[in-house]
């Protein structure tokens, strides 16, 4: 292709993506949509700059405004999460986790966490699976015993295992996270054997900020890592909150450990996100969880095996459904995508035992953060459940459902829980005449 054709092609594809999302129901639990103010800062000049080091102690000139912005982000993060220290330099949740492993452990040490099938994240993975903890930092991984009926860590068995294994680090949190983890119960046991306690809040940071989930830093976690773009509806970035005592170790592990430049435009955008959460976070988090419960019930009532019905399905933004009655997770994910319903297939805890793998697992994961941000409430969750059931259970033609989904979406184009919303959620913003 000629260079002009590459130009045309990329703009065409991105425009098509925007149009598709405008007409779709976004249910990926790790995603969200940012406010116009966040988006504006993401394209500011900060994105062209370097600010290695610490505010006031940079190794580059030109940082006098950047420094002040980073200090604002740190101040807001400390306040919102009631943390003694905040580092806003990790460029992602994985980077935040890697920095924490670097600060608190040495290669060869053992970390206890959830396996991926139980909801752990790839950044907690073993070396043989290429996970960050094992393959990059050289940690040995021991899994928490898991209660599959309650979709949570088995407290008694975990207590025994911590005493026996004596890990150097115990990590709570993960990627499939229906209920608060037993930090309060297990953190003292971990500390007794000399372990540090961290909590990966990538998924639930917005719920924690909104005071509608557990409060890990008060329950015994010394470090809480997160990405800033899931239930916390900000730029794609990372953050670490920790005790004063660990602040220097964490800072040094982040820089010069795992970041050079730390995506300064994202730090500016994070300030807006944190300010939005100060003002709207409680209401937003509460509605996300109400929506997840309502969607879980509506799906369950229509025959979909949403896990943990006896526990109210979830206390977070995530639902997990065993979909094996209707096919495998991969096939169902594709059918739903054809119908403009975007979610992801997911391993169930028992899938590896039953010979299923991540390409064709037994489950689907559904998240309600983004649809809530679009202003949807319990009533709309019933409509979404009907669309899903018509595809998955009734096998209606996917193209027909896609058209109905697009019609349904027309009413929900504004972004809620932010200071102002002058543009539509998936509006394409033009700055050049290339499109
Ligand atoms: N893998 C992402 C998720 O979907 O949970 C988080 O990085």
Tab-separated table of C-alpha atoms in Angstrom, residues 41-42 44-53 58 60 62-63 66-67 69-70 88-89 91 235 237 260-271:
chain	number	residue	atom	x	y	z
A	41	UNK	CA	-5.943	15.775	28.826
A	42	UNK	CA	-4.903	12.548	27.123
A	44	UNK	CA	-2.319	17.432	25.695
A	45	UNK	CA	1.382	18.252	25.237
A	46	UNK	CA	2.334	16.229	28.318
A	47	UNK	CA	2.300	13.190	26.028
A	48	UNK	CA	5.423	14.494	24.271
A	49	UNK	CA	7.498	15.030	27.429
A	50	UNK	CA	9.791	13.159	29.750
A	51	UNK	CA	9.819	13.582	33.520
A	52	UNK	CA	11.989	10.769	34.862
A	53	UNK	CA	12.441	10.863	38.594
A	58	UNK	CA	13.679	15.323	37.662
A	60	UNK	CA	14.885	16.617	32.609
A	62	UNK	CA	10.675	21.511	31.302
A	63	UNK	CA	8.792	19.817	34.145
A	66	UNK	CA	4.193	18.500	35.068
A	67	UNK	CA	5.578	18.302	38.631
A	69	UNK	CA	0.171	17.935	38.183
A	70	UNK	CA	1.848	14.806	39.508
A	88	UNK	CA	1.084	7.429	40.261
A	89	UNK	CA	3.952	6.509	37.948
A	91	UNK	CA	1.999	2.849	33.406
A	235	UNK	CA	-6.912	6.682	31.519
A	237	UNK	CA	-2.467	3.728	33.585
A	260	UNK	CA	11.413	5.436	32.582
A	261	UNK	CA	8.875	7.926	31.311
A	262	UNK	CA	5.559	7.463	33.044
A	263	UNK	CA	3.018	8.731	30.480
A	264	UNK	CA	2.481	12.218	31.840
A	265	UNK	CA	-0.708	12.868	29.882
A	266	UNK	CA	-2.228	9.881	31.701
A	267	UNK	CA	-1.152	11.337	35.056
A	268	UNK	CA	-2.957	14.609	34.183
A	269	UNK	CA	-6.023	12.658	33.094
A	270	UNK	CA	-5.841	10.658	36.332
A	271	UNK	CA	-6.260	13.869	38.349
